[in-house]
């Protein structure tokens, strides 16, 4: 059976958190290496420090990816900047500073990367504060909007993005098949929907693509499956191992 629904898939690849198979995730080193190894799009996670500075890290706590511990949102930027975010990964990365969003934006501009910035929210985070601080920074930095996609699992965050900067592309992320496509389209008006690749079926791909919405999947680390996903209509594959997708 031919399950192709869109032969015009954009066939993009995005470097998830940089290139965590080769460099510590969500770091400047990781971004640089991903670009060197061919990435044109990069996905990174941003959260707020205690003093409300947007920084770049995935987890809610510092324990896994730094030499610190405790909740990120309870530390000021000065406290975060004293941590090492590379040593846990490999000794050669020791001394890697906790990245602030401002310097990541600069690096993406320098490397001409398109940035998929995930607004990473945990139950105790404040979606509106994160959105407002990130947007302020993007504006101060004059980050090129055609090189930007703001994504989130949080509808509240994306709705606020829509209100504040309707011209910036929004990506709705979900790991649930029953996320409610029609409501998301109405509330968020997303440019793209980003699904856990394990839940995607040809029918879901057809339904999403049928609405004219771009379809991304994460985190797909099996190069041998790339063609079948693109044939299904997937536009953008977010992967930890972008160097293996040549
Ligand atoms: O943006 C897609 C993906 O990054 C969402 O999951 O947990 O890796 O941020 P996570
Ligand atoms: Mg992410």
PDB file of C-alpha atoms and ligand atoms in Angstrom:
ATOM      1  CA  UNK A   1       0.000   0.000   0.000  1.00  0.00           C
ATOM      2  CA  UNK A   2       1.281   3.447  -0.867  1.00  0.00           C
ATOM      3  CA  UNK A   3       1.097   5.529   2.292  1.00  0.00           C
ATOM      4  CA  UNK A   4       2.616   8.667   0.787  1.00  0.00           C
ATOM      5  CA  UNK A   5       0.502  11.703   1.483  1.00  0.00           C
ATOM      6  CA  UNK A   6       2.814  14.501   0.550  1.00  0.00           C
ATOM      7  CA  UNK A   7       5.612  14.161  -1.932  1.00  0.00           C
ATOM      8  CA  UNK A   8       6.518  17.766  -1.173  1.00  0.00           C
ATOM      9  CA  UNK A   9       7.905  17.109   2.283  1.00  0.00           C
ATOM     10  CA  UNK A  10      10.486  19.796   3.044  1.00  0.00           C
ATOM     11  CA  UNK A  11      12.977  17.084   4.057  1.00  0.00           C
ATOM     12  CA  UNK A  12      14.714  19.059   6.751  1.00  0.00           C
ATOM     13  CA  UNK A  13      16.874  17.772   9.571  1.00  0.00           C
ATOM     14  CA  UNK A  14      17.237  19.480  12.944  1.00  0.00           C
ATOM     15  CA  UNK A  15      20.093  18.921  15.380  1.00  0.00           C
ATOM     16  CA  UNK A  16      18.353  18.102  18.677  1.00  0.00           C
ATOM     17  CA  UNK A  17      19.990  19.929  21.620  1.00  0.00           C
ATOM     18  CA  UNK A  18      23.030  20.392  19.363  1.00  0.00           C
ATOM     19  CA  UNK A  19      24.701  17.059  18.819  1.00  0.00           C
ATOM     20  CA  UNK A  20      24.452  15.148  22.103  1.00  0.00           C
ATOM     21  CA  UNK A  21      25.982  12.045  20.523  1.00  0.00           C
ATOM     22  CA  UNK A  22      29.279  13.963  20.227  1.00  0.00           C
ATOM     23  CA  UNK A  23      29.230  17.026  22.522  1.00  0.00           C
ATOM     24  CA  UNK A  24      27.386  18.067  25.693  1.00  0.00           C
ATOM     25  CA  UNK A  25      23.778  19.000  24.928  1.00  0.00           C
ATOM     26  CA  UNK A  26      22.520  22.588  24.856  1.00  0.00           C
ATOM     27  CA  UNK A  27      26.032  24.089  24.882  1.00  0.00           C
ATOM     28  CA  UNK A  28      27.932  26.436  22.590  1.00  0.00           C
ATOM     29  CA  UNK A  29      30.391  23.616  21.795  1.00  0.00           C
ATOM     30  CA  UNK A  30      27.478  21.400  20.815  1.00  0.00           C
ATOM     31  CA  UNK A  31      25.992  24.053  18.535  1.00  0.00           C
ATOM     32  CA  UNK A  32      29.346  24.668  16.835  1.00  0.00           C
ATOM     33  CA  UNK A  33      30.026  20.984  16.310  1.00  0.00           C
ATOM     34  CA  UNK A  34      26.519  20.367  14.961  1.00  0.00           C
ATOM     35  CA  UNK A  35      27.028  23.173  12.436  1.00  0.00           C
ATOM     36  CA  UNK A  36      30.461  21.816  11.492  1.00  0.00           C
ATOM     37  CA  UNK A  37      28.903  18.412  10.878  1.00  0.00           C
ATOM     38  CA  UNK A  38      26.306  19.850   8.524  1.00  0.00           C
ATOM     39  CA  UNK A  39      23.360  21.034  10.631  1.00  0.00           C
ATOM     40  CA  UNK A  40      21.396  23.996   9.271  1.00  0.00           C
ATOM     41  CA  UNK A  41      18.675  23.823  11.952  1.00  0.00           C
ATOM     42  CA  UNK A  42      19.254  23.390  15.661  1.00  0.00           C
ATOM     43  CA  UNK A  43      16.787  22.719  18.495  1.00  0.00           C
ATOM     44  CA  UNK A  44      17.632  24.051  21.983  1.00  0.00           C
ATOM     45  CA  UNK A  45      15.703  24.333  25.246  1.00  0.00           C
ATOM     46  CA  UNK A  46      15.349  27.567  27.185  1.00  0.00           C
ATOM     47  CA  UNK A  47      14.208  28.259  30.772  1.00  0.00           C
ATOM     48  CA  UNK A  48      14.476  31.152  33.226  1.00  0.00           C
ATOM     49  CA  UNK A  49      17.020  31.487  36.001  1.00  0.00           C
ATOM     50  CA  UNK A  50      15.817  32.720  39.420  1.00  0.00           C
ATOM     51  CA  UNK A  51      16.624  36.291  38.355  1.00  0.00           C
ATOM     52  CA  UNK A  52      14.640  35.734  35.176  1.00  0.00           C
ATOM     53  CA  UNK A  53      17.456  35.503  32.660  1.00  0.00           C
ATOM     54  CA  UNK A  54      16.718  33.086  29.796  1.00  0.00           C
ATOM     55  CA  UNK A  55      19.327  30.321  29.876  1.00  0.00           C
ATOM     56  CA  UNK A  56      19.722  27.148  27.858  1.00  0.00           C
ATOM     57  CA  UNK A  57      19.237  23.751  29.467  1.00  0.00           C
ATOM     58  CA  UNK A  58      16.817  20.843  29.165  1.00  0.00           C
ATOM     59  CA  UNK A  59      16.237  19.413  32.628  1.00  0.00           C
ATOM     60  CA  UNK A  60      14.393  20.985  35.527  1.00  0.00           C
ATOM     61  CA  UNK A  61      17.333  20.176  37.798  1.00  0.00           C
ATOM     62  CA  UNK A  62      21.038  20.755  37.410  1.00  0.00           C
ATOM     63  CA  UNK A  63      22.127  17.276  38.403  1.00  0.00           C
ATOM     64  CA  UNK A  64      22.406  15.449  35.084  1.00  0.00           C
ATOM     65  CA  UNK A  65      24.109  18.020  32.858  1.00  0.00           C
ATOM     66  CA  UNK A  66      26.160  20.142  35.262  1.00  0.00           C
ATOM     67  CA  UNK A  67      28.381  19.634  38.294  1.00  0.00           C
ATOM     68  CA  UNK A  68      25.718  21.346  40.422  1.00  0.00           C
ATOM     69  CA  UNK A  69      22.482  20.109  41.908  1.00  0.00           C
ATOM     70  CA  UNK A  70      18.986  21.305  42.695  1.00  0.00           C
ATOM     71  CA  UNK A  71      16.398  23.196  40.706  1.00  0.00           C
ATOM     72  CA  UNK A  72      17.560  25.484  37.908  1.00  0.00           C
ATOM     73  CA  UNK A  73      14.812  28.015  38.659  1.00  0.00           C
ATOM     74  CA  UNK A  74      16.156  28.468  42.204  1.00  0.00           C
ATOM     75  CA  UNK A  75      19.599  29.619  41.013  1.00  0.00           C
ATOM     76  CA  UNK A  76      20.599  33.080  39.863  1.00  0.00           C
ATOM     77  CA  UNK A  77      22.585  33.548  36.706  1.00  0.00           C
ATOM     78  CA  UNK A  78      25.731  34.239  38.761  1.00  0.00           C
ATOM     79  CA  UNK A  79      25.267  30.907  40.528  1.00  0.00           C
ATOM     80  CA  UNK A  80      24.674  29.079  37.248  1.00  0.00           C
ATOM     81  CA  UNK A  81      27.754  30.642  35.669  1.00  0.00           C
ATOM     82  CA  UNK A  82      29.917  29.059  38.372  1.00  0.00           C
ATOM     83  CA  UNK A  83      28.906  25.584  37.191  1.00  0.00           C
ATOM     84  CA  UNK A  84      30.581  23.381  34.620  1.00  0.00           C
ATOM     85  CA  UNK A  85      28.295  22.011  31.905  1.00  0.00           C
ATOM     86  CA  UNK A  86      30.838  19.930  29.998  1.00  0.00           C
ATOM     87  CA  UNK A  87      32.849  17.893  32.433  1.00  0.00           C
ATOM     88  CA  UNK A  88      30.021  15.392  33.075  1.00  0.00           C
ATOM     89  CA  UNK A  89      30.120  14.548  29.377  1.00  0.00           C
ATOM     90  CA  UNK A  90      33.870  14.191  28.754  1.00  0.00           C
ATOM     91  CA  UNK A  91      36.931  15.716  30.447  1.00  0.00           C
ATOM     92  CA  UNK A  92      37.854  17.531  27.209  1.00  0.00           C
ATOM     93  CA  UNK A  93      34.686  19.629  27.600  1.00  0.00           C
ATOM     94  CA  UNK A  94      35.410  20.714  31.146  1.00  0.00           C
ATOM     95  CA  UNK A  95      35.167  24.469  31.639  1.00  0.00           C
ATOM     96  CA  UNK A  96      32.094  24.753  29.386  1.00  0.00           C
ATOM     97  CA  UNK A  97      30.024  27.615  30.802  1.00  0.00           C
ATOM     98  CA  UNK A  98      26.307  27.424  31.480  1.00  0.00           C
ATOM     99  CA  UNK A  99      24.939  29.022  28.282  1.00  0.00           C
ATOM    100  CA  UNK A 100      22.736  32.070  28.419  1.00  0.00           C
ATOM    101  CA  UNK A 101      20.251  32.523  25.594  1.00  0.00           C
ATOM    102  CA  UNK A 102      21.825  35.805  24.525  1.00  0.00           C
ATOM    103  CA  UNK A 103      25.130  34.181  23.582  1.00  0.00           C
ATOM    104  CA  UNK A 104      23.360  31.261  21.923  1.00  0.00           C
ATOM    105  CA  UNK A 105      21.452  33.696  19.706  1.00  0.00           C
ATOM    106  CA  UNK A 106      24.747  35.335  18.744  1.00  0.00           C
ATOM    107  CA  UNK A 107      26.286  31.975  17.920  1.00  0.00           C
ATOM    108  CA  UNK A 108      23.313  30.920  15.780  1.00  0.00           C
ATOM    109  CA  UNK A 109      23.533  34.181  13.853  1.00  0.00           C
ATOM    110  CA  UNK A 110      27.262  33.762  13.349  1.00  0.00           C
ATOM    111  CA  UNK A 111      26.792  30.208  12.082  1.00  0.00           C
ATOM    112  CA  UNK A 112      23.694  31.137  10.039  1.00  0.00           C
ATOM    113  CA  UNK A 113      21.640  28.461  11.783  1.00  0.00           C
ATOM    114  CA  UNK A 114      17.864  28.376  11.982  1.00  0.00           C
ATOM    115  CA  UNK A 115      16.940  28.123  15.641  1.00  0.00           C
ATOM    116  CA  UNK A 116      14.060  25.987  16.894  1.00  0.00           C
ATOM    117  CA  UNK A 117      13.905  27.364  20.408  1.00  0.00           C
ATOM    118  CA  UNK A 118      11.845  25.205  22.737  1.00  0.00           C
ATOM    119  CA  UNK A 119      10.216  27.115  25.597  1.00  0.00           C
ATOM    120  CA  UNK A 120      10.837  24.444  28.209  1.00  0.00           C
ATOM    121  CA  UNK A 121       8.282  24.589  31.004  1.00  0.00           C
ATOM    122  CA  UNK A 122       7.894  22.386  34.048  1.00  0.00           C
ATOM    123  CA  UNK A 123       4.797  22.329  36.298  1.00  0.00           C
ATOM    124  CA  UNK A 124       6.151  25.030  38.608  1.00  0.00           C
ATOM    125  CA  UNK A 125       7.487  27.287  35.814  1.00  0.00           C
ATOM    126  CA  UNK A 126       5.761  30.462  34.692  1.00  0.00           C
ATOM    127  CA  UNK A 127       4.897  30.231  30.987  1.00  0.00           C
ATOM    128  CA  UNK A 128       4.051  33.882  30.462  1.00  0.00           C
ATOM    129  CA  UNK A 129       7.213  35.142  32.185  1.00  0.00           C
ATOM    130  CA  UNK A 130       9.380  32.867  30.065  1.00  0.00           C
ATOM    131  CA  UNK A 131       7.701  33.938  26.836  1.00  0.00           C
ATOM    132  CA  UNK A 132       7.969  37.631  27.689  1.00  0.00           C
ATOM    133  CA  UNK A 133      11.641  37.491  28.676  1.00  0.00           C
ATOM    134  CA  UNK A 134      12.581  35.421  25.627  1.00  0.00           C
ATOM    135  CA  UNK A 135      10.766  37.753  23.265  1.00  0.00           C
ATOM    136  CA  UNK A 136      12.389  40.815  24.833  1.00  0.00           C
ATOM    137  CA  UNK A 137      15.762  39.244  24.286  1.00  0.00           C
ATOM    138  CA  UNK A 138      15.013  38.236  20.702  1.00  0.00           C
ATOM    139  CA  UNK A 139      13.982  41.798  19.967  1.00  0.00           C
ATOM    140  CA  UNK A 140      17.025  43.368  21.655  1.00  0.00           C
ATOM    141  CA  UNK A 141      19.225  40.976  19.753  1.00  0.00           C
ATOM    142  CA  UNK A 142      17.441  41.668  16.447  1.00  0.00           C
ATOM    143  CA  UNK A 143      17.414  37.951  15.811  1.00  0.00           C
ATOM    144  CA  UNK A 144      16.246  37.299  12.216  1.00  0.00           C
ATOM    145  CA  UNK A 145      12.678  36.086  12.447  1.00  0.00           C
ATOM    146  CA  UNK A 146      12.951  33.963   9.318  1.00  0.00           C
ATOM    147  CA  UNK A 147      15.580  31.935  11.195  1.00  0.00           C
ATOM    148  CA  UNK A 148      13.386  31.321  14.204  1.00  0.00           C
ATOM    149  CA  UNK A 149      10.766  28.813  15.308  1.00  0.00           C
ATOM    150  CA  UNK A 150       9.418  28.958  18.863  1.00  0.00           C
ATOM    151  CA  UNK A 151       8.096  25.619  20.062  1.00  0.00           C
ATOM    152  CA  UNK A 152       6.570  24.283  23.259  1.00  0.00           C
ATOM    153  CA  UNK A 153       4.467  21.567  24.832  1.00  0.00           C
ATOM    154  CA  UNK A 154       2.662  24.462  26.571  1.00  0.00           C
ATOM    155  CA  UNK A 155      -0.366  25.857  24.756  1.00  0.00           C
ATOM    156  CA  UNK A 156      -0.411  28.774  27.177  1.00  0.00           C
ATOM    157  CA  UNK A 157       3.125  29.753  26.170  1.00  0.00           C
ATOM    158  CA  UNK A 158       2.342  29.479  22.470  1.00  0.00           C
ATOM    159  CA  UNK A 159      -0.863  31.482  22.800  1.00  0.00           C
ATOM    160  CA  UNK A 160       1.148  34.243  24.479  1.00  0.00           C
ATOM    161  CA  UNK A 161       3.690  34.095  21.647  1.00  0.00           C
ATOM    162  CA  UNK A 162       0.834  34.433  19.189  1.00  0.00           C
ATOM    163  CA  UNK A 163      -0.403  37.540  21.001  1.00  0.00           C
ATOM    164  CA  UNK A 164       3.010  39.194  21.335  1.00  0.00           C
ATOM    165  CA  UNK A 165       4.782  38.244  18.110  1.00  0.00           C
ATOM    166  CA  UNK A 166       2.207  36.743  15.750  1.00  0.00           C
ATOM    167  CA  UNK A 167       4.724  36.884  12.894  1.00  0.00           C
ATOM    168  CA  UNK A 168       7.091  34.393  14.560  1.00  0.00           C
ATOM    169  CA  UNK A 169       6.542  30.736  13.650  1.00  0.00           C
ATOM    170  CA  UNK A 170       5.101  28.572  16.424  1.00  0.00           C
ATOM    171  CA  UNK A 171       5.540  24.815  16.828  1.00  0.00           C
ATOM    172  CA  UNK A 172       3.233  22.790  19.059  1.00  0.00           C
ATOM    173  CA  UNK A 173       4.981  19.762  20.594  1.00  0.00           C
ATOM    174  CA  UNK A 174       3.157  16.636  21.760  1.00  0.00           C
ATOM    175  CA  UNK A 175       3.800  13.060  22.732  1.00  0.00           C
ATOM    176  CA  UNK A 176       0.094  12.202  22.674  1.00  0.00           C
ATOM    177  CA  UNK A 177      -1.899  10.997  19.698  1.00  0.00           C
ATOM    178  CA  UNK A 178      -5.079  12.596  21.047  1.00  0.00           C
ATOM    179  CA  UNK A 179      -3.623  16.085  21.526  1.00  0.00           C
ATOM    180  CA  UNK A 180      -6.650  17.686  19.872  1.00  0.00           C
ATOM    181  CA  UNK A 181      -5.583  18.881  16.432  1.00  0.00           C
ATOM    182  CA  UNK A 182      -8.563  21.146  15.834  1.00  0.00           C
ATOM    183  CA  UNK A 183      -8.246  22.964  19.152  1.00  0.00           C
ATOM    184  CA  UNK A 184      -4.519  23.430  18.689  1.00  0.00           C
ATOM    185  CA  UNK A 185      -5.081  24.879  15.231  1.00  0.00           C
ATOM    186  CA  UNK A 186      -7.671  27.273  16.607  1.00  0.00           C
ATOM    187  CA  UNK A 187      -5.848  28.397  19.752  1.00  0.00           C
ATOM    188  CA  UNK A 188      -2.212  28.309  18.696  1.00  0.00           C
ATOM    189  CA  UNK A 189      -2.374  28.597  14.889  1.00  0.00           C
ATOM    190  CA  UNK A 190       0.919  26.717  14.690  1.00  0.00           C
ATOM    191  CA  UNK A 191       3.270  26.762  11.749  1.00  0.00           C
ATOM    192  CA  UNK A 192       4.266  23.227  12.710  1.00  0.00           C
ATOM    193  CA  UNK A 193       3.308  20.286  14.900  1.00  0.00           C
ATOM    194  CA  UNK A 194       6.162  18.333  16.482  1.00  0.00           C
ATOM    195  CA  UNK A 195       5.285  14.771  17.453  1.00  0.00           C
ATOM    196  CA  UNK A 196       7.131  12.013  19.242  1.00  0.00           C
ATOM    197  CA  UNK A 197       8.040   9.826  16.240  1.00  0.00           C
ATOM    198  CA  UNK A 198       6.896   6.709  18.127  1.00  0.00           C
ATOM    199  CA  UNK A 199       3.242   7.783  18.019  1.00  0.00           C
ATOM    200  CA  UNK A 200       3.093   8.964  14.421  1.00  0.00           C
ATOM    201  CA  UNK A 201       0.893   6.919  12.078  1.00  0.00           C
ATOM    202  CA  UNK A 202       0.302   7.531   8.361  1.00  0.00           C
ATOM    203  CA  UNK A 203      -3.259   8.601   9.236  1.00  0.00           C
ATOM    204  CA  UNK A 204      -2.048  11.219  11.711  1.00  0.00           C
ATOM    205  CA  UNK A 205       0.475  12.476   9.180  1.00  0.00           C
ATOM    206  CA  UNK A 206      -2.261  12.727   6.560  1.00  0.00           C
ATOM    207  CA  UNK A 207      -4.599  14.604   8.918  1.00  0.00           C
ATOM    208  CA  UNK A 208      -1.939  17.107   9.990  1.00  0.00           C
ATOM    209  CA  UNK A 209      -0.556  17.679   6.513  1.00  0.00           C
ATOM    210  CA  UNK A 210      -4.100  17.980   5.201  1.00  0.00           C
ATOM    211  CA  UNK A 211      -4.506  21.127   7.288  1.00  0.00           C
ATOM    212  CA  UNK A 212      -1.458  22.709   5.643  1.00  0.00           C
ATOM    213  CA  UNK A 213       0.572  22.461   8.847  1.00  0.00           C
ATOM    214  CA  UNK A 214       4.254  21.518   8.764  1.00  0.00           C
ATOM    215  CA  UNK A 215       5.008  18.177  10.466  1.00  0.00           C
ATOM    216  CA  UNK A 216       8.127  17.572  12.549  1.00  0.00           C
ATOM    217  CA  UNK A 217       9.072  14.476  14.549  1.00  0.00           C
ATOM    218  CA  UNK A 218      11.436  13.929  17.483  1.00  0.00           C
ATOM    219  CA  UNK A 219      13.734  12.357  18.467  1.00  0.00           C
ATOM    220  CA  UNK A 220      14.433  10.048  15.549  1.00  0.00           C
ATOM    221  CA  UNK A 221      17.886   8.498  15.694  1.00  0.00           C
ATOM    222  CA  UNK A 222      17.541   5.736  13.097  1.00  0.00           C
ATOM    223  CA  UNK A 223      18.860   6.912   9.718  1.00  0.00           C
ATOM    224  CA  UNK A 224      17.470   3.816   7.984  1.00  0.00           C
ATOM    225  CA  UNK A 225      13.917   5.050   8.708  1.00  0.00           C
ATOM    226  CA  UNK A 226      14.388   8.536   7.319  1.00  0.00           C
ATOM    227  CA  UNK A 227      12.933   7.843   3.870  1.00  0.00           C
ATOM    228  CA  UNK A 228       9.771   6.217   5.205  1.00  0.00           C
ATOM    229  CA  UNK A 229       9.083   9.227   7.444  1.00  0.00           C
ATOM    230  CA  UNK A 230       9.712  11.692   4.624  1.00  0.00           C
ATOM    231  CA  UNK A 231       7.456   9.590   2.362  1.00  0.00           C
ATOM    232  CA  UNK A 232       4.754   9.795   5.039  1.00  0.00           C
ATOM    233  CA  UNK A 233       4.886  13.577   4.664  1.00  0.00           C
ATOM    234  CA  UNK A 234       7.152  14.455   7.590  1.00  0.00           C
ATOM    235  CA  UNK A 235       8.903  17.749   6.846  1.00  0.00           C
ATOM    236  CA  UNK A 236      11.456  17.952   9.613  1.00  0.00           C
ATOM    237  CA  UNK A 237      13.264  15.202  11.500  1.00  0.00           C
ATOM    238  CA  UNK A 238      14.713  16.263  14.843  1.00  0.00           C
ATOM    239  CA  UNK A 239      17.628  13.999  15.716  1.00  0.00           C
ATOM    240  CA  UNK A 240      20.513  13.552  18.156  1.00  0.00           C
ATOM    241  CA  UNK A 241      22.730  12.095  15.421  1.00  0.00           C
ATOM    242  CA  UNK A 242      22.534  14.517  12.534  1.00  0.00           C
ATOM    243  CA  UNK A 243      25.990  13.488  11.320  1.00  0.00           C
ATOM    244  CA  UNK A 244      24.630  10.000  10.549  1.00  0.00           C
ATOM    245  CA  UNK A 245      21.927  11.285   8.187  1.00  0.00           C
ATOM    246  CA  UNK A 246      24.128  11.920   5.168  1.00  0.00           C
TER     247      UNK A 246
HETATM  248  O1  LIG B   1      11.451  19.803  20.538  1.00  0.00           O
HETATM  249  C1  LIG B   1      11.337  18.430  20.475  1.00  0.00           C
HETATM  250  C2  LIG B   1      11.906  17.754  21.681  1.00  0.00           C
HETATM  251  O2  LIG B   1      13.063  18.434  22.075  1.00  0.00           O
HETATM  252  C3  LIG B   1      10.928  17.716  22.821  1.00  0.00           C
HETATM  253  O3  LIG B   1      11.374  16.920  23.863  1.00  0.00           O
HETATM  254  O4  LIG B   1      12.312  16.532  26.066  1.00  0.00           O
HETATM  255  O5  LIG B   1      13.824  16.568  24.089  1.00  0.00           O
HETATM  256  O6  LIG B   1      12.821  18.684  24.926  1.00  0.00           O
HETATM  257  P1  LIG B   1      12.650  17.202  24.765  1.00  0.00           P
HETATM  258 MG1  LIG B   2      13.557  20.117  23.447  1.00  0.00          MG
END
